[in-house]
Amino acid sequence: MRIDKMIGKRTLASMPTHGPRKTMQSHVDQFLYQRRSRLAPTTMQNLTSTLHRFAAWWDGTRKVPMTMRAQDVHDYVWGPHRCCPKCTDRWHYGPGLRATYEDRTLNRALGQLRSFLEWAFRQGFVKGETIEATLERARPRRKRRLRLAHEDLVALYEGAEDPYHRWVCALAVYTAGRNGELLSLRVRDLDLDAGELVWSRHKTGDDADVLPVVSELECEARRWLAHYERMVGQRPLPGWFLVPRRQHVGTPTDGRKHYRYLPDEGRTRGLHVIVKQHLVRVLDRNADQLRGEGVHTARRSMARLLYERLRRDAHPDPISVVQALLGHANRAMTERYIGVESGRVERDRLLRGRTMLGED
C-alpha cells in the first residue's frame, strides 16, 4: 500500500513488508504513518527529519533493529568517546548529534527519538537494553530572551520597503501569534467591519477563538489587501491565504525583485526568516547575534508591553488578559513566557533600593 503523503521533501515509503529482514526505516515509516493525522505539519516535518536521519544511520552501519543495544544509541547521540577517562559525555563534541545540535535542538531531537523507540519496544520491533540513560536530556542554562521596545516593534514593520514583509511583521506584532497560526490565516478569517479575526490555535487544538482587530492592524490590513488586489488583478477571495506563497520571477533593470503571488497556496517556509531580517535592521546587529529570534520575539515583546500597559492602567488581573492573547493553558506559562512572575514583581517593588528588613 502506497501512502501518497508528502512530509517535507520526502514521500513516506510503503508500509513495512513481512520479509525476513525489517529495516529501521520501515519501522520509522509505520510510526510516522500512525501519527500523520495527529500532528501539525511543521511538527510532523521536524519529527520526520529526526527519525529519517536516525534510520539512515542505523541501516547503514548496524544490523537489524532487533539487535539494538544501549551503546548503539549512545554512539549515535554522543559519538565515539576517545578523549580521556575523565571526559564527560554531556559536553563531548563527537561525531554524533552533539556535534551538530545545540542544547535545545538536541533535547527536541532526543524527545522525538525517545517517543519512537518507546513505541518500537512496545510493538516488539526492537528488543535490547534500556535506553533511559542514553536519552537523558541536556540541561541548558535558560538564556534571557530578547524583548523589543514599542518603538522598535513599530519600526519593525514601518521600515520594511517590501509590502509583503511589512504585512508579515505587522501581523506578527499585533496578533502576537505563533508562526503556524499566522501561516494558516485565510482572507475569510479577517472581518474588518466587525473588527474580528478568527483564530485557530493549532498547538492547543482551540479553533473557537476570535481576536479583536486593533486599530494599527486594521490600518495595515487595508494597506495589504489593496496591494494584494493589485498583485493578483482581482479582489482577494475568501479562501485565499492572508500570507500567500509567492515566486520570484526576476530582477529587472530597476534593481527590485519581482514576484508572482500564488493566493491558493500557503507559504511553505516559516515567517521567522522575514522577521529576523528586519530585527537585524532595527537593532543594527549581526544575524548570528540574533540566533533563535524571529516571530516569537515579536510575540513575546508585544505580550510584555501589553502587560506593562495594563499595570499602568491599574487593571485588576493583567496576566489573565495576556494569557488570553497568547492562548496559554495556565498563568504560570504566561508569566514565564513574558519574564514576569507575580512574586518577583512584588519582591522588586518592595525591596529595590531599600533595606532588607526596613528601618529600625
Short mmCIF file of C-alpha atoms in Angstrom, two decimals:
data_model
loop_
_atom_site.label_atom_id
_atom_site.label_comp_id
_atom_site.label_asym_id
_atom_site.label_seq_id
_atom_site.Cartn_x
_atom_site.Cartn_y
_atom_site.Cartn_z
CA MET A 1 0.00 0.00 0.00
CA ARG A 2 1.48 3.32 -1.10
CA ILE A 3 0.95 6.40 1.05
CA ASP A 4 0.63 9.50 -1.11
CA LYS A 5 1.51 11.96 1.59
CA MET A 6 4.43 14.33 1.41
CA ILE A 7 6.35 15.17 4.54
CA GLY A 8 8.95 17.83 3.84
CA LYS A 9 10.75 16.83 0.64
CA ARG A 10 10.35 13.09 1.13
CA THR A 11 7.42 10.75 0.47
CA LEU A 12 6.72 8.15 3.12
CA ALA A 13 7.72 4.67 1.99
CA SER A 14 5.16 1.89 1.81
CA MET A 15 4.11 0.10 4.96
CA PRO A 16 6.69 -2.41 6.24
CA THR A 17 6.73 -5.68 4.40
CA HIS A 18 6.84 -9.02 6.16
CA GLY A 19 10.14 -10.14 4.63
CA PRO A 20 12.96 -11.81 6.52
CA ARG A 21 14.76 -8.52 7.29
CA LYS A 22 12.92 -5.47 8.55
CA THR A 23 14.86 -2.25 8.40
CA MET A 24 14.74 0.61 10.86
CA GLN A 25 13.40 2.78 8.03
CA SER A 26 10.35 0.54 7.65
CA HIS A 27 9.55 0.89 11.37
CA VAL A 28 10.04 4.66 11.19
CA ASP A 29 7.65 4.87 8.23
CA GLN A 30 4.99 2.93 10.13
CA PHE A 31 5.43 5.14 13.20
CA LEU A 32 5.07 8.31 11.09
CA TYR A 33 2.08 6.87 9.24
CA GLN A 34 0.21 6.37 12.51
CA ARG A 35 0.88 9.92 13.68
CA ARG A 36 0.39 11.87 10.47
CA SER A 37 -3.15 12.99 11.34
CA ARG A 38 -2.46 13.95 14.96
CA LEU A 39 0.43 16.36 14.49
CA ALA A 40 0.70 19.81 12.94
CA PRO A 41 2.53 19.90 9.57
CA THR A 42 5.60 21.66 10.98
CA THR A 43 5.84 19.25 13.92
CA MET A 44 5.47 16.32 11.55
CA GLN A 45 8.21 17.67 9.32
CA ASN A 46 10.62 18.04 12.26
CA LEU A 47 9.79 14.54 13.53
CA THR A 48 10.28 13.07 10.06
CA SER A 49 13.67 14.74 9.64
CA THR A 50 14.92 13.47 13.02
CA LEU A 51 13.77 9.88 12.54
CA HIS A 52 14.85 9.58 8.91
CA ARG A 53 18.32 10.65 9.97
CA PHE A 54 18.39 8.01 12.70
CA ALA A 55 17.06 5.28 10.36
CA ALA A 56 19.60 6.08 7.65
CA TRP A 57 22.43 5.86 10.19
CA TRP A 58 21.16 2.60 11.67
CA ASP A 59 20.51 0.81 8.39
CA GLY A 60 23.84 1.98 7.01
CA THR A 61 26.05 0.98 9.94
CA ARG A 62 24.15 -1.51 12.12
CA LYS A 63 22.27 -4.79 11.76
CA VAL A 64 18.55 -5.47 12.11
CA PRO A 65 16.66 -3.42 14.76
CA MET A 66 16.21 -6.47 17.00
CA THR A 67 19.92 -6.29 17.84
CA MET A 68 19.81 -2.80 19.37
CA ARG A 69 21.98 -2.11 22.41
CA ALA A 70 22.12 0.94 24.65
CA GLN A 71 25.69 1.51 23.44
CA ASP A 72 24.44 1.77 19.86
CA VAL A 73 22.08 4.61 20.72
CA HIS A 74 24.79 6.20 22.84
CA ASP A 75 27.16 6.22 19.86
CA TYR A 76 24.53 7.82 17.67
CA VAL A 77 23.74 10.59 20.15
CA TRP A 78 27.15 11.34 21.65
CA GLY A 79 29.58 9.83 19.19
CA PRO A 80 32.63 7.66 19.94
CA HIS A 81 34.28 8.77 23.15
CA ARG A 82 38.06 8.83 22.80
CA CYS A 83 39.20 11.88 24.76
CA CYS A 84 40.20 10.68 28.20
CA PRO A 85 38.68 8.67 31.07
CA LYS A 86 37.52 11.84 32.83
CA CYS A 87 35.85 13.45 29.81
CA THR A 88 32.10 13.95 30.32
CA ASP A 89 29.79 12.65 27.61
CA ARG A 90 27.39 15.54 28.07
CA TRP A 91 29.88 18.12 26.85
CA HIS A 92 31.84 15.97 24.42
CA TYR A 93 31.72 17.25 20.85
CA GLY A 94 31.92 13.95 18.99
CA PRO A 95 30.54 12.93 15.59
CA GLY A 96 27.06 12.20 16.97
CA LEU A 97 24.07 14.52 17.32
CA ARG A 98 26.02 16.60 19.81
CA ALA A 99 28.32 17.74 17.04
CA THR A 100 25.57 19.46 15.07
CA TYR A 101 22.85 20.37 17.59
CA GLU A 102 22.87 22.92 20.37
CA ASP A 103 21.23 22.01 23.67
CA ARG A 104 17.62 22.96 22.97
CA THR A 105 17.56 21.45 19.49
CA LEU A 106 19.29 18.36 20.85
CA ASN A 107 16.66 17.98 23.57
CA ARG A 108 13.88 18.17 21.00
CA ALA A 109 15.56 15.51 18.86
CA LEU A 110 16.11 13.27 21.90
CA GLY A 111 12.43 13.58 22.84
CA GLN A 112 11.38 12.61 19.33
CA LEU A 113 13.82 9.70 19.27
CA ARG A 114 12.58 8.54 22.68
CA SER A 115 8.93 8.53 21.57
CA PHE A 116 9.80 6.41 18.53
CA LEU A 117 11.96 3.91 20.43
CA GLU A 118 9.38 3.51 23.21
CA TRP A 119 6.79 2.74 20.54
CA ALA A 120 9.16 0.31 18.80
CA PHE A 121 9.85 -1.50 22.09
CA ARG A 122 6.11 -1.80 22.82
CA GLN A 123 5.46 -3.19 19.34
CA GLY A 124 8.24 -5.73 19.73
CA PHE A 125 10.08 -4.38 16.69
CA VAL A 126 13.13 -3.52 18.78
CA LYS A 127 14.50 -5.56 21.62
CA GLY A 128 17.52 -4.71 23.67
CA GLU A 129 18.84 -2.90 26.69
CA THR A 130 17.31 0.09 28.40
CA ILE A 131 17.91 3.44 26.71
CA GLU A 132 16.92 5.74 29.57
CA ALA A 133 20.42 6.96 30.47
CA THR A 134 21.42 7.33 26.82
CA LEU A 135 18.49 9.64 26.03
CA GLU A 136 18.81 11.77 29.16
CA ARG A 137 18.34 15.37 28.13
CA ALA A 138 20.86 18.15 28.50
CA ARG A 139 20.08 20.91 30.98
CA PRO A 140 20.99 24.18 29.28
CA ARG A 141 21.01 27.41 31.20
CA ARG A 142 17.97 29.43 30.24
CA LYS A 143 19.12 32.48 28.36
CA ARG A 144 17.36 35.79 28.63
CA ARG A 145 15.25 36.23 25.55
CA LEU A 146 15.20 39.42 23.53
CA ARG A 147 12.29 41.80 24.10
CA LEU A 148 11.72 44.84 21.91
CA ALA A 149 10.56 48.29 22.98
CA HIS A 150 7.39 49.76 21.50
CA GLU A 151 9.25 51.99 19.05
CA ASP A 152 11.31 49.03 17.82
CA LEU A 153 8.16 46.99 17.15
CA VAL A 154 6.72 49.86 15.11
CA ALA A 155 10.00 50.27 13.20
CA LEU A 156 9.98 46.54 12.50
CA TYR A 157 7.13 46.86 10.00
CA GLU A 158 7.14 50.55 9.11
CA GLY A 159 10.74 50.34 7.90
CA ALA A 160 10.05 47.38 5.62
CA GLU A 161 10.09 48.50 1.98
CA ASP A 162 8.58 45.24 0.69
CA PRO A 163 4.75 45.32 1.27
CA TYR A 164 4.79 41.55 1.80
CA HIS A 165 7.40 41.86 4.56
CA ARG A 166 5.58 44.82 6.08
CA TRP A 167 2.35 42.81 6.34
CA VAL A 168 4.09 39.78 7.85
CA CYS A 169 5.80 41.88 10.53
CA ALA A 170 2.66 43.88 11.36
CA LEU A 171 0.58 40.71 11.58
CA ALA A 172 3.13 39.09 13.90
CA VAL A 173 3.29 42.19 16.12
CA TYR A 174 -0.42 42.98 16.53
CA THR A 175 -1.72 39.43 16.91
CA ALA A 176 1.18 38.05 18.99
CA GLY A 177 0.59 34.84 17.07
CA ARG A 178 2.73 31.77 16.52
CA ASN A 179 4.29 31.07 13.15
CA GLY A 180 1.87 28.28 12.20
CA GLU A 181 -1.15 30.31 13.29
CA LEU A 182 -0.13 33.21 11.06
CA LEU A 183 0.51 30.98 8.05
CA SER A 184 -2.92 29.31 8.25
CA LEU A 185 -4.96 32.55 8.15
CA ARG A 186 -7.36 33.00 5.23
CA VAL A 187 -8.99 36.14 3.89
CA ARG A 188 -12.38 35.00 5.25
CA ASP A 189 -10.91 34.95 8.79
CA LEU A 190 -10.43 38.72 8.75
CA ASP A 191 -13.60 40.81 9.19
CA LEU A 192 -12.56 44.47 9.32
CA ASP A 193 -16.15 45.75 9.57
CA ALA A 194 -16.76 43.71 12.72
CA GLY A 195 -13.20 44.19 13.95
CA GLU A 196 -12.62 40.44 14.36
CA LEU A 197 -10.02 37.90 13.32
CA VAL A 198 -10.98 34.21 13.56
CA TRP A 199 -8.04 32.43 15.15
CA SER A 200 -7.05 28.76 15.23
CA ARG A 201 -4.51 27.68 17.83
CA HIS A 202 -3.03 24.51 16.35
CA LYS A 203 -0.76 23.87 19.31
CA THR A 204 -3.64 23.60 21.78
CA GLY A 205 -6.36 22.49 19.34
CA ASP A 206 -8.53 25.55 20.08
CA ASP A 207 -10.36 26.62 16.91
CA ALA A 208 -13.01 28.75 18.63
CA ASP A 209 -11.05 31.91 19.46
CA VAL A 210 -11.74 35.26 17.82
CA LEU A 211 -9.18 38.04 18.28
CA PRO A 212 -10.11 41.72 18.27
CA VAL A 213 -8.55 43.71 15.43
CA VAL A 214 -6.71 46.66 16.94
CA SER A 215 -6.59 49.95 15.03
CA GLU A 216 -2.95 49.53 13.96
CA LEU A 217 -3.66 46.09 12.49
CA GLU A 218 -6.77 47.37 10.70
CA CYS A 219 -4.72 50.09 9.01
CA GLU A 220 -2.02 47.64 7.94
CA ALA A 221 -4.61 45.08 6.78
CA ARG A 222 -6.33 47.58 4.50
CA ARG A 223 -2.97 48.60 3.06
CA TRP A 224 -2.05 44.95 2.47
CA LEU A 225 -5.37 43.94 0.90
CA ALA A 226 -5.11 46.84 -1.56
CA HIS A 227 -1.61 45.70 -2.54
CA TYR A 228 -2.79 42.07 -2.69
CA GLU A 229 -5.56 43.06 -5.11
CA ARG A 230 -3.13 44.93 -7.37
CA MET A 231 -0.74 41.98 -7.47
CA VAL A 232 -3.34 39.33 -8.42
CA GLY A 233 -5.61 41.55 -10.51
CA GLN A 234 -8.82 40.96 -8.57
CA ARG A 235 -10.33 41.36 -5.14
CA PRO A 236 -8.98 38.70 -2.72
CA LEU A 237 -11.32 35.74 -2.43
CA PRO A 238 -12.41 34.38 0.99
CA GLY A 239 -10.46 31.16 0.63
CA TRP A 240 -7.15 32.80 -0.27
CA PHE A 241 -4.31 32.84 2.22
CA LEU A 242 -3.63 36.12 4.02
CA VAL A 243 0.08 35.30 3.77
CA PRO A 244 0.24 33.61 0.35
CA ARG A 245 3.14 31.87 -1.27
CA ARG A 246 4.98 33.94 -3.84
CA GLN A 247 7.54 33.15 -6.54
CA HIS A 248 10.49 35.22 -7.62
CA VAL A 249 10.11 35.95 -11.34
CA GLY A 250 13.20 38.02 -11.97
CA THR A 251 15.05 41.22 -11.21
CA PRO A 252 14.62 43.85 -13.97
CA THR A 253 16.79 46.88 -14.58
CA ASP A 254 15.27 48.85 -11.68
CA GLY A 255 17.06 46.51 -9.25
CA ARG A 256 13.92 45.42 -7.40
CA LYS A 257 12.85 41.81 -7.24
CA HIS A 258 9.56 40.97 -8.89
CA TYR A 259 7.23 38.32 -7.53
CA ARG A 260 4.17 36.37 -8.63
CA TYR A 261 1.62 35.71 -5.90
CA LEU A 262 0.02 32.28 -5.55
CA PRO A 263 -3.00 33.06 -3.33
CA ASP A 264 -4.37 29.48 -3.28
CA GLU A 265 -1.10 28.17 -1.84
CA GLY A 266 0.15 28.81 1.66
CA ARG A 267 3.73 29.82 2.27
CA THR A 268 5.91 26.76 2.87
CA ARG A 269 8.83 28.46 4.62
CA GLY A 270 8.43 29.85 8.11
CA LEU A 271 7.98 33.56 8.76
CA HIS A 272 10.96 33.65 11.13
CA VAL A 273 13.34 34.38 8.26
CA ILE A 274 11.39 37.55 7.35
CA VAL A 275 11.00 38.84 10.90
CA LYS A 276 14.65 38.13 11.71
CA GLN A 277 15.77 40.04 8.62
CA HIS A 278 14.05 43.16 9.95
CA LEU A 279 15.26 42.56 13.50
CA VAL A 280 18.77 42.81 12.09
CA ARG A 281 17.84 46.14 10.52
CA VAL A 282 16.06 47.62 13.53
CA LEU A 283 18.58 46.53 16.16
CA ASP A 284 21.65 47.00 13.93
CA ARG A 285 23.05 43.62 14.90
CA ASN A 286 24.63 40.74 13.09
CA ALA A 287 22.31 37.86 12.19
CA ASP A 288 24.48 35.47 14.21
CA GLN A 289 23.77 37.56 17.32
CA LEU A 290 20.03 37.02 16.83
CA ARG A 291 20.10 33.26 16.57
CA GLY A 292 16.77 31.78 17.62
CA GLU A 293 14.92 35.09 17.34
CA GLY A 294 12.00 35.64 14.97
CA VAL A 295 8.21 35.54 15.18
CA HIS A 296 8.34 34.65 18.88
CA THR A 297 10.40 37.79 19.53
CA ALA A 298 7.50 39.94 18.30
CA ARG A 299 5.02 37.73 20.17
CA ARG A 300 6.93 37.90 23.46
CA SER A 301 7.63 41.63 23.16
CA MET A 302 4.03 42.59 22.46
CA ALA A 303 2.77 40.41 25.29
CA ARG A 304 5.15 42.06 27.76
CA LEU A 305 4.24 45.57 26.55
CA LEU A 306 0.53 44.78 26.92
CA TYR A 307 1.16 43.51 30.45
CA GLU A 308 3.00 46.73 31.38
CA ARG A 309 0.25 48.88 29.87
CA LEU A 310 -2.44 47.05 31.87
CA ARG A 311 -0.43 47.51 35.05
CA ARG A 312 -0.17 51.24 34.38
CA ASP A 313 -3.94 51.30 33.86
CA ALA A 314 -4.37 49.54 37.24
CA HIS A 315 -6.06 46.52 35.69
CA PRO A 316 -7.01 44.04 38.45
CA ASP A 317 -5.59 40.98 36.65
CA PRO A 318 -3.27 41.85 33.72
CA ILE A 319 -1.84 38.34 33.44
CA SER A 320 -5.26 36.88 32.57
CA VAL A 321 -5.61 39.29 29.62
CA VAL A 322 -2.14 38.48 28.31
CA GLN A 323 -2.81 34.76 28.79
CA ALA A 324 -5.96 35.06 26.67
CA LEU A 325 -3.99 36.86 23.94
CA LEU A 326 -1.25 34.23 23.85
CA GLY A 327 -3.58 31.25 24.20
CA HIS A 328 -1.61 29.67 27.04
CA ALA A 329 -3.08 26.87 29.12
CA ASN A 330 -2.21 28.40 32.51
CA ARG A 331 -0.98 31.57 34.18
CA ALA A 332 2.41 30.17 35.14
CA MET A 333 3.25 29.56 31.49
CA THR A 334 2.34 33.14 30.60
CA GLU A 335 4.39 34.56 33.46
CA ARG A 336 7.46 32.59 32.40
CA TYR A 337 6.97 33.48 28.76
CA ILE A 338 6.92 37.25 29.26
CA GLY A 339 9.53 37.18 32.01
CA VAL A 340 7.21 38.23 34.82
CA GLU A 341 6.31 36.20 37.86
CA SER A 342 3.92 37.69 40.36
CA GLY A 343 6.12 37.04 43.39
CA ARG A 344 9.17 38.53 41.72
CA VAL A 345 7.31 41.69 40.71
CA GLU A 346 6.15 42.24 44.27
CA ARG A 347 9.63 41.40 45.59
CA ASP A 348 11.24 44.02 43.34
CA ARG A 349 8.67 46.66 44.28
CA LEU A 350 9.22 46.16 48.00
CA LEU A 351 12.99 45.73 48.08
CA ARG A 352 14.67 47.62 45.26
CA GLY A 353 16.67 50.49 46.71
CA ARG A 354 15.55 49.77 50.29
CA THR A 355 16.95 47.96 53.30
CA MET A 356 16.12 44.28 53.56
CA LEU A 357 14.21 44.43 56.86
CA GLY A 358 13.20 48.09 56.90
CA GLU A 359 14.32 50.94 59.14
CA ASP A 360 14.69 50.41 62.91
#
